[in-house]
CSV table of C-alpha atoms in Angstrom, one decimal:
chain,number,residue,atom,x,y,z
A,1,MET,CA,1.5,-18.3,18.7
A,2,HIS,CA,-0.7,-15.7,17.2
A,3,TYR,CA,0.1,-12.2,16.1
A,4,ARG,CA,-1.7,-9.7,14.0
A,5,GLN,CA,-0.5,-6.5,12.2
A,6,THR,CA,-3.1,-3.9,12.3
A,7,ALA,CA,-3.5,-0.2,11.5
A,8,SER,CA,-6.6,2.0,11.4
A,9,ASN,CA,-8.3,2.2,8.0
A,10,GLU,CA,-6.6,-0.8,6.7
A,11,GLN,CA,-8.6,-2.7,3.9
A,12,ALA,CA,-6.5,-6.0,4.3
A,13,THR,CA,-4.4,-7.0,7.3
A,14,LEU,CA,-1.9,-9.8,7.2
A,15,PHE,CA,-2.8,-12.5,9.6
A,16,CYS,CA,-0.3,-15.4,10.6
A,17,CYS,CA,-0.7,-18.0,13.2
A,18,THR,CA,1.2,-21.3,14.0
A,19,GLU,CA,-0.7,-24.6,14.2
A,20,GLN,CA,0.5,-26.9,16.7
A,21,THR,CA,-1.2,-30.1,17.8
A,22,ALA,CA,1.3,-31.4,20.1
A,23,LYS,CA,4.4,-30.3,21.9
A,24,PRO,CA,7.1,-29.7,19.3
A,25,LYS,CA,9.6,-32.7,19.0
A,26,ARG,CA,13.3,-31.9,18.9
A,27,GLY,CA,14.3,-30.9,15.5
A,28,SER,CA,10.7,-30.1,14.3
A,29,VAL,CA,9.4,-26.7,12.8
A,30,PRO,CA,6.0,-25.3,13.2
A,31,ILE,CA,3.7,-25.3,10.3
A,32,VAL,CA,2.6,-21.7,9.4
A,33,ARG,CA,-0.5,-20.4,7.7
A,34,VAL,CA,-0.7,-16.9,6.1
A,35,ALA,CA,-4.0,-15.5,5.0
A,36,LEU,CA,-5.4,-12.1,3.8
A,37,VAL,CA,-8.0,-10.7,6.0
A,38,LYS,CA,-10.5,-8.2,4.6
A,39,GLU,CA,-11.4,-5.5,7.1
A,40,GLY,CA,-14.1,-3.3,5.5
A,41,GLN,CA,-14.6,-1.2,2.3
A,42,VAL,CA,-13.8,2.2,0.9
A,43,PRO,CA,-16.0,3.9,-1.7
A,44,CYS,CA,-14.4,3.6,-5.2
A,45,TYR,CA,-16.1,5.8,-7.8
A,46,ASN,CA,-14.1,4.1,-10.6
A,47,GLN,CA,-13.4,0.5,-9.9
A,48,GLN,CA,-11.1,0.6,-12.9
A,49,ILE,CA,-8.0,3.0,-12.7
A,50,ARG,CA,-7.4,4.6,-16.0
A,51,SER,CA,-5.5,7.6,-15.1
A,52,ALA,CA,-3.8,9.4,-11.9
A,53,VAL,CA,-7.2,11.2,-11.5
A,54,ASP,CA,-8.9,8.0,-10.7
A,55,ALA,CA,-6.3,6.8,-8.4
A,56,SER,CA,-6.0,10.2,-6.7
A,57,THR,CA,-9.7,10.5,-6.2
A,58,LEU,CA,-9.6,7.0,-4.5
A,59,LEU,CA,-6.8,8.2,-2.3
A,60,HIS,CA,-8.4,11.5,-1.3
A,61,THR,CA,-11.5,9.5,-0.2
A,62,TYR,CA,-9.5,6.9,1.8
A,63,LEU,CA,-7.3,9.5,3.5
A,64,GLU,CA,-9.7,12.4,3.9
A,65,ASP,CA,-9.8,12.5,7.8
A,66,VAL,CA,-6.2,11.6,8.4
A,67,ASP,CA,-3.9,14.0,10.3
A,68,ARG,CA,-0.6,12.2,9.8
A,69,GLU,CA,1.2,10.9,6.8
A,70,HIS,CA,-0.1,7.5,5.6
A,71,PHE,CA,1.6,5.4,2.9
A,72,VAL,CA,-1.0,3.4,1.1
A,73,ILE,CA,-0.9,0.7,-1.7
A,74,ILE,CA,-3.8,0.1,-4.2
A,75,PHE,CA,-3.8,-3.4,-5.5
A,76,LEU,CA,-4.9,-3.9,-9.1
A,77,ASN,CA,-5.7,-6.8,-11.3
A,78,GLN,CA,-4.5,-7.4,-14.8
A,79,LYS,CA,-7.1,-5.1,-16.1
A,80,ASN,CA,-6.4,-2.3,-13.6
A,81,ARG,CA,-9.5,-2.9,-11.5
A,82,VAL,CA,-9.0,-2.2,-7.8
A,83,ILE,CA,-8.9,-5.4,-5.8
A,84,GLY,CA,-7.9,-3.9,-2.5
A,85,VAL,CA,-6.3,-0.9,-0.5
A,86,SER,CA,-3.9,-1.3,2.3
A,87,THR,CA,-2.2,1.1,4.5
A,88,VAL,CA,1.5,0.1,4.8
A,89,SER,CA,2.6,2.7,7.2
A,90,ILE,CA,1.3,5.6,9.4
A,91,GLY,CA,3.9,8.1,10.1
A,92,SER,CA,4.3,11.4,11.9
A,93,LEU,CA,3.2,14.8,10.7
A,94,THR,CA,6.2,15.1,8.1
A,95,ALA,CA,7.4,11.4,7.3
A,96,SER,CA,6.4,7.8,7.1
A,97,ILE,CA,8.8,4.8,7.1
A,98,VAL,CA,8.1,2.4,4.3
A,99,HIS,CA,10.0,-0.7,3.6
A,100,PRO,CA,9.4,-2.6,0.1
A,101,ARG,CA,9.0,-5.8,2.0
A,102,GLU,CA,5.8,-4.3,3.7
A,103,VAL,CA,4.6,-2.9,0.3
A,104,PHE,CA,4.8,-6.1,-1.8
A,105,LYS,CA,3.7,-8.4,1.1
A,106,GLY,CA,0.1,-7.4,0.6
A,107,ALA,CA,0.3,-7.3,-3.2
A,108,ILE,CA,1.6,-10.9,-3.3
A,109,LEU,CA,-1.0,-12.0,-0.8
A,110,SER,CA,-4.1,-10.5,-2.8
A,111,ASN,CA,-2.7,-11.8,-6.0
A,112,ALA,CA,-2.2,-8.2,-7.5
A,113,ALA,CA,-0.9,-7.9,-11.1
A,114,SER,CA,0.3,-4.4,-10.4
A,115,ILE,CA,0.2,-1.7,-7.7
A,116,ILE,CA,-0.1,2.0,-7.2
A,117,CYS,CA,1.3,3.5,-4.1
A,118,GLY,CA,0.3,6.7,-2.6
A,119,HIS,CA,0.7,8.9,0.4
A,120,ASN,CA,-0.6,12.2,1.8
A,121,HIS,CA,1.3,15.3,2.9
A,122,PRO,CA,-0.4,16.8,5.9
A,123,SER,CA,1.2,20.1,5.0
A,124,GLN,CA,-1.3,20.1,1.9
A,125,ASP,CA,1.9,20.6,-0.4
A,126,CYS,CA,1.8,17.6,-2.9
A,127,GLN,CA,5.2,18.1,-4.3
A,128,PRO,CA,7.3,15.1,-3.6
A,129,SER,CA,10.5,15.4,-1.4
A,130,ARG,CA,13.8,13.8,-2.2
A,131,GLU,CA,13.1,10.8,0.0
A,132,ASP,CA,9.8,10.4,-2.0
A,133,ARG,CA,11.7,10.2,-5.2
A,134,ALA,CA,14.4,7.7,-3.6
A,135,MET,CA,11.6,5.6,-2.3
A,136,THR,CA,9.8,5.5,-5.6
A,137,THR,CA,12.9,4.4,-7.4
A,138,ARG,CA,13.5,1.5,-4.9
A,139,LEU,CA,10.0,0.4,-5.2
A,140,VAL,CA,10.0,0.3,-9.0
A,141,GLU,CA,13.3,-1.7,-8.9
A,142,CYS,CA,11.6,-4.1,-6.5
A,143,GLY,CA,8.4,-4.4,-8.4
A,144,LYS,CA,10.4,-5.5,-11.6
A,145,LEU,CA,12.1,-8.1,-9.6
A,146,LEU,CA,9.0,-9.4,-8.3
A,147,GLY,CA,7.0,-9.1,-11.4
A,148,ILE,CA,4.5,-6.7,-9.9
A,149,PRO,CA,5.1,-3.3,-11.5
A,150,LEU,CA,4.5,-0.1,-9.6
A,151,ILE,CA,2.6,1.9,-12.2
A,152,ASP,CA,2.4,5.2,-10.2
A,153,HIS,CA,3.2,6.8,-7.0
A,154,ILE,CA,0.7,9.6,-6.2
A,155,VAL,CA,1.2,12.3,-3.5
A,156,VAL,CA,-2.0,13.8,-2.4
A,157,GLY,CA,-2.4,17.3,-1.1
A,158,GLY,CA,-5.2,19.6,0.0
A,159,GLU,CA,-8.4,20.5,-2.1
A,160,GLY,CA,-8.1,17.6,-4.5
A,161,ARG,CA,-4.5,18.3,-5.6
A,162,TYR,CA,-2.1,15.6,-6.3
A,163,PHE,CA,1.4,14.8,-7.9
A,164,SER,CA,1.7,11.7,-10.1
A,165,PHE,CA,5.2,10.3,-10.8
A,166,ALA,CA,3.8,8.5,-13.9
A,167,ASP,CA,2.3,11.8,-15.3
A,168,GLU,CA,5.7,13.5,-14.9
A,169,ASN,CA,7.8,10.5,-16.4
A,170,MET,CA,9.5,9.9,-13.2
A,171,LEU,CA,8.9,6.0,-12.9
């Protein structure tokens, strides 16, 4: 049994396969292997994220040609150096469905010390919605539980504009 989870522009895609050497015996379970697959690169002008400006620059570069809402995770090591970027969800013109399980799956597999999440608003308005605020609160709580803190959530708009939850003391 093989399956892949893919989305365009992803830096890392989860890949799982079941290894079976013989027909399963009654009462046996499959042995599963999970691996992180790297699928390309995105230009990153500051390898170390020191501020929301650095993170928003990376997000603007990564999301520059998208026409729908994309929810993205930036994986960081213990020194806030970028170790990966992954698109968790691609939504419609006005919304994107995001579940904490999908957000932290890639963070765990890439051994991230912390994460920054971000998404674009195709309307070009970078003010967060009520749903954005609620989702951020939920991700902060999940990050605390897992020991992988969410250090910022950035909403990018047009012309280099962005909204940082950390800068606005909303985390």
